[in-house]
């Protein structure tokens, strides 16, 4: 009886409550990176920290490319944060190092890449993007006129995008392509076709990649067709064989995304945690364009229609 009373007291007094760590949550980062011209430009990045048990902190990190990478342990003491993560696409065994400080609700510090280059970063808490009411939809907008690149702009010096027979084509790797218009919440219809082994992506608000890849016969996985790259797995793989036209119907409201691939619902109202690798920026609260990845291989798009929320 005495043991029972002690257990009840511990439970009611909050002994098993889990404390919220001041570092915990998602962070939108901006990183000063050396560009191809030898200058410095800002690249988006993302960090998430969670607690595991009494004192251990774990997390996920998204750099300027690649998918979300797990952090086995985040170290934090007296306002200072540090962790290391193994290489992903880098051809080395050297780990990336992250050192920063939390002050006045903001992060700042240095990321040292495996090649030894140190990059300064700043970070703010990611917005929730929660919508209190369901959207009211406006009139559909045809983003691609089937004739030329009106309303679109290439993001890079090599614009390989062309229009032939009503189809928007990237015949070889080159620049990404995005709309001149920016959007908040929307429904997007887009059709695409890939040759065998190719890879592209549709970036929602220019920040969240709906993967476009030759994935026929593969297991459902966030880095394959139907997934939100590195974050959300499709329920099942609904890909068609390469060379066939395929269709995405995607609804994005705040962070909540639903994806229908080739007429089958593969993601249903899931929250996107943060920006994916290759995002245009990390300003998640701002409207953004639709961007198509053109630097990974040949791809074709057509019938691109967006219905914005009012």
XYZ file of C-alpha atoms in Angstrom:
310
model
C 0.000 0.000 0.000
C 2.838 2.370 0.888
C 4.550 1.698 -2.445
C 1.302 2.336 -4.294
C 0.831 5.682 -2.553
C 4.394 6.707 -3.416
C 3.845 5.779 -7.057
C 0.570 7.716 -7.177
C 2.236 10.757 -5.611
C 5.066 10.624 -8.142
C 2.572 10.436 -10.992
C 0.345 13.265 -9.772
C 3.284 15.495 -8.908
C 4.522 15.441 -12.498
C 7.574 13.219 -11.944
C 7.012 11.659 -15.329
C 6.340 14.869 -17.240
C 8.774 15.552 -20.078
C 10.444 18.951 -20.021
C 10.711 21.066 -23.137
C 14.312 21.986 -23.922
C 15.023 25.619 -24.974
C 16.731 24.369 -28.129
C 13.947 21.983 -29.065
C 11.987 22.485 -32.254
C 12.692 23.408 -35.890
C 15.067 26.138 -37.030
C 15.338 27.850 -40.418
C 18.981 28.602 -41.151
C 20.865 30.839 -43.579
C 24.441 29.843 -44.367
C 27.143 32.014 -45.940
C 28.675 29.810 -48.645
C 31.403 30.393 -51.183
C 29.876 30.349 -54.663
C 31.337 29.276 -57.995
C 32.553 32.795 -58.753
C 34.620 32.964 -55.589
C 32.159 35.248 -53.811
C 29.831 34.534 -50.912
C 26.117 33.817 -51.250
C 23.409 32.749 -48.821
C 22.224 29.146 -48.879
C 19.204 27.805 -46.969
C 19.513 25.092 -44.356
C 17.351 23.555 -41.618
C 17.763 22.009 -38.191
C 15.406 20.114 -35.908
C 16.158 19.200 -32.282
C 14.115 16.809 -30.144
C 14.618 15.278 -26.702
C 14.986 11.559 -26.101
C 14.378 10.477 -22.522
C 15.712 12.505 -19.588
C 18.640 14.393 -21.106
C 19.628 13.210 -24.583
C 18.969 15.512 -27.549
C 18.723 14.144 -31.095
C 17.831 15.800 -34.365
C 17.779 16.122 -38.131
C 19.707 18.440 -40.425
C 19.188 19.571 -44.018
C 22.086 21.194 -45.836
C 22.184 22.993 -49.182
C 21.635 19.646 -50.923
C 20.727 16.043 -50.208
C 18.019 14.791 -47.883
C 17.356 15.240 -44.167
C 20.217 13.660 -42.224
C 19.790 12.147 -38.735
C 21.816 13.529 -35.815
C 22.499 10.800 -33.256
C 23.190 13.290 -30.454
C 23.055 17.069 -30.113
C 25.232 18.481 -27.325
C 24.085 21.601 -25.488
C 25.628 23.385 -22.519
C 25.463 26.996 -21.328
C 23.841 28.143 -24.545
C 26.316 26.383 -26.827
C 25.194 23.716 -29.318
C 27.398 21.251 -31.170
C 27.093 18.049 -33.150
C 28.703 16.106 -35.969
C 27.142 14.082 -38.763
C 28.708 11.642 -41.227
C 28.954 12.403 -44.946
C 25.985 11.829 -47.205
C 26.927 12.599 -50.818
C 30.404 13.875 -49.996
C 33.183 11.565 -51.192
C 35.022 11.475 -47.875
C 34.945 9.868 -44.446
C 35.300 13.211 -42.662
C 32.258 14.371 -40.704
C 30.522 17.731 -40.924
C 30.849 19.805 -37.738
C 28.217 22.199 -36.362
C 29.027 24.721 -33.598
C 26.664 27.478 -32.516
C 25.140 29.533 -29.740
C 21.552 30.174 -28.711
C 21.030 33.789 -27.631
C 17.861 35.878 -27.446
C 15.904 33.156 -29.234
C 18.262 33.027 -32.234
C 21.054 30.728 -33.365
C 24.413 31.693 -34.837
C 27.680 29.908 -35.362
C 29.801 27.991 -37.845
C 29.336 24.892 -39.978
C 32.567 23.217 -41.060
C 32.203 21.043 -44.137
C 34.157 17.806 -44.614
C 36.541 19.674 -46.934
C 37.506 21.942 -44.023
C 35.698 25.063 -45.224
C 33.971 26.946 -42.411
C 30.687 28.750 -43.094
C 28.934 31.196 -40.801
C 25.222 30.691 -40.207
C 22.279 32.365 -38.506
C 18.974 30.767 -37.578
C 15.473 31.598 -36.380
C 12.645 29.378 -35.219
C 10.630 27.947 -38.087
C 7.023 29.198 -38.293
C 4.210 26.746 -37.582
C 2.258 27.669 -40.752
C -0.906 26.383 -39.077
C -4.100 27.507 -40.826
C -7.103 28.007 -38.563
C -9.608 27.617 -41.403
C -9.881 25.565 -44.576
C -8.906 27.480 -47.736
C -11.344 29.001 -50.179
C -10.058 28.309 -53.662
C -9.682 30.927 -56.371
C -9.743 30.402 -60.142
C -7.172 28.030 -61.665
C -4.090 29.562 -63.288
C -2.397 27.952 -66.296
C 1.302 28.325 -65.486
C 2.635 26.921 -68.762
C 1.100 28.190 -72.001
C 2.444 25.320 -74.133
C 4.210 27.746 -76.496
C 7.172 29.364 -74.741
C 8.741 30.170 -71.351
C 6.544 33.176 -70.624
C 6.077 33.413 -66.841
C 9.154 31.307 -66.097
C 12.817 32.066 -65.402
C 15.944 29.922 -65.364
C 18.009 29.831 -62.186
C 21.518 29.596 -63.571
C 23.664 30.628 -66.508
C 22.871 27.553 -68.612
C 19.205 27.623 -69.593
C 18.614 24.312 -71.362
C 14.798 24.450 -71.092
C 12.904 24.443 -74.392
C 9.291 24.112 -75.532
C 8.341 21.618 -78.241
C 4.853 20.490 -79.262
C 3.247 21.823 -76.093
C 5.831 20.181 -73.828
C 8.307 21.905 -71.489
C 11.585 20.006 -71.874
C 14.940 19.849 -70.138
C 16.877 17.620 -72.562
C 20.067 17.639 -70.463
C 21.232 18.691 -67.013
C 21.468 22.442 -66.548
C 19.526 25.147 -64.730
C 16.481 24.781 -62.530
C 13.367 26.628 -63.672
C 10.806 28.511 -61.580
C 7.679 30.582 -62.001
C 7.876 34.357 -61.813
C 4.735 34.305 -59.679
C 4.825 33.309 -56.016
C 2.123 31.509 -54.082
C 1.034 30.652 -50.542
C -1.510 27.807 -50.375
C -2.521 26.060 -53.569
C -3.577 22.982 -55.488
C -1.189 21.962 -58.276
C -1.765 19.704 -61.264
C 1.344 18.786 -63.251
C 2.217 16.039 -65.716
C 5.724 14.736 -66.315
C 7.716 12.139 -68.210
C 11.195 10.749 -67.542
C 13.606 8.546 -69.468
C 15.033 5.519 -67.688
C 17.254 6.409 -64.729
C 16.499 10.128 -64.740
C 15.632 12.415 -61.843
C 13.935 15.775 -61.315
C 11.642 17.339 -58.727
C 8.800 19.817 -58.255
C 9.538 22.303 -55.469
C 6.431 23.648 -53.725
C 6.923 27.326 -52.832
C 10.451 26.670 -54.041
C 11.210 24.912 -50.719
C 9.609 21.471 -50.495
C 10.522 18.907 -53.150
C 7.935 16.470 -54.423
C 10.305 13.905 -55.875
C 10.187 13.155 -59.601
C 12.263 10.069 -60.357
C 12.261 6.865 -62.359
C 10.946 4.735 -59.477
C 8.853 2.011 -61.101
C 9.082 -1.202 -59.069
C 10.875 0.412 -56.118
C 9.676 0.340 -52.524
C 7.808 3.441 -51.239
C 10.420 5.823 -49.854
C 10.625 9.591 -49.451
C 13.559 9.866 -51.886
C 11.587 8.085 -54.632
C 8.632 9.194 -56.724
C 5.595 10.107 -54.635
C 7.593 11.255 -51.619
C 8.397 14.635 -50.119
C 12.137 14.338 -50.444
C 13.825 13.035 -47.334
C 10.788 13.612 -45.104
C 7.536 11.861 -46.068
C 7.221 8.372 -47.563
C 4.324 7.667 -49.919
C 1.863 5.078 -48.622
C 2.724 2.854 -51.575
C 4.569 3.136 -54.890
C 2.223 4.241 -57.670
C 4.918 4.962 -60.276
C 4.537 4.052 -63.919
C 7.434 2.751 -66.031
C 9.871 5.297 -67.459
C 8.819 6.844 -70.757
C 5.144 7.088 -69.761
C 3.366 10.299 -68.840
C 2.594 10.533 -65.124
C 0.535 12.957 -63.052
C 0.879 14.743 -59.742
C -2.068 16.424 -58.020
C -0.715 18.152 -54.926
C -2.442 20.281 -52.299
C -0.328 22.416 -49.972
C -1.973 24.332 -47.105
C 0.524 25.727 -44.639
C 2.744 22.695 -44.012
C -0.048 20.216 -44.675
C 0.466 18.367 -47.938
C -1.570 15.782 -49.819
C -0.178 14.040 -52.897
C -2.043 12.057 -55.524
C 0.235 10.219 -57.955
C -1.297 8.822 -61.129
C -4.760 9.067 -59.600
C -3.847 7.312 -56.336
C -3.579 9.054 -52.967
C -0.077 8.359 -51.680
C 0.252 11.134 -49.056
C -2.794 12.335 -47.119
C -2.605 15.545 -45.059
C 0.899 15.150 -43.674
C 2.960 18.018 -42.246
C 6.210 18.830 -44.035
C 8.726 19.395 -41.209
C 10.972 21.852 -43.056
C 12.746 22.776 -46.268
C 14.247 19.998 -48.362
C 17.707 19.924 -49.922
C 18.013 22.229 -52.924
C 15.418 24.702 -51.636
C 15.584 28.248 -52.971
C 15.451 29.822 -49.508
C 14.497 29.107 -45.891
C 11.933 31.905 -45.428
C 9.097 29.461 -44.851
C 6.451 32.039 -43.949
C 6.794 33.824 -47.304
C 5.039 32.896 -50.551
C 7.218 31.121 -53.086
C 7.289 29.923 -56.694
C 6.896 26.536 -58.292
C 10.362 25.306 -59.223
C 11.328 22.381 -61.414
C 14.676 20.712 -60.935
C 16.704 20.699 -64.129
C 20.162 19.832 -62.843
C 19.689 16.076 -62.310
C 18.779 14.744 -65.742
C 16.365 14.959 -68.705
C 12.676 15.536 -67.944
C 9.497 16.757 -69.627
C 6.512 18.616 -68.149
C 3.111 19.650 -69.492
C -0.386 20.738 -68.373
C 0.777 22.752 -65.361
C -2.242 24.279 -63.634
C -2.285 25.887 -60.166
C -5.346 26.836 -58.149
C -4.402 29.360 -55.458
C -6.220 29.941 -52.193
C -7.946 33.319 -51.904
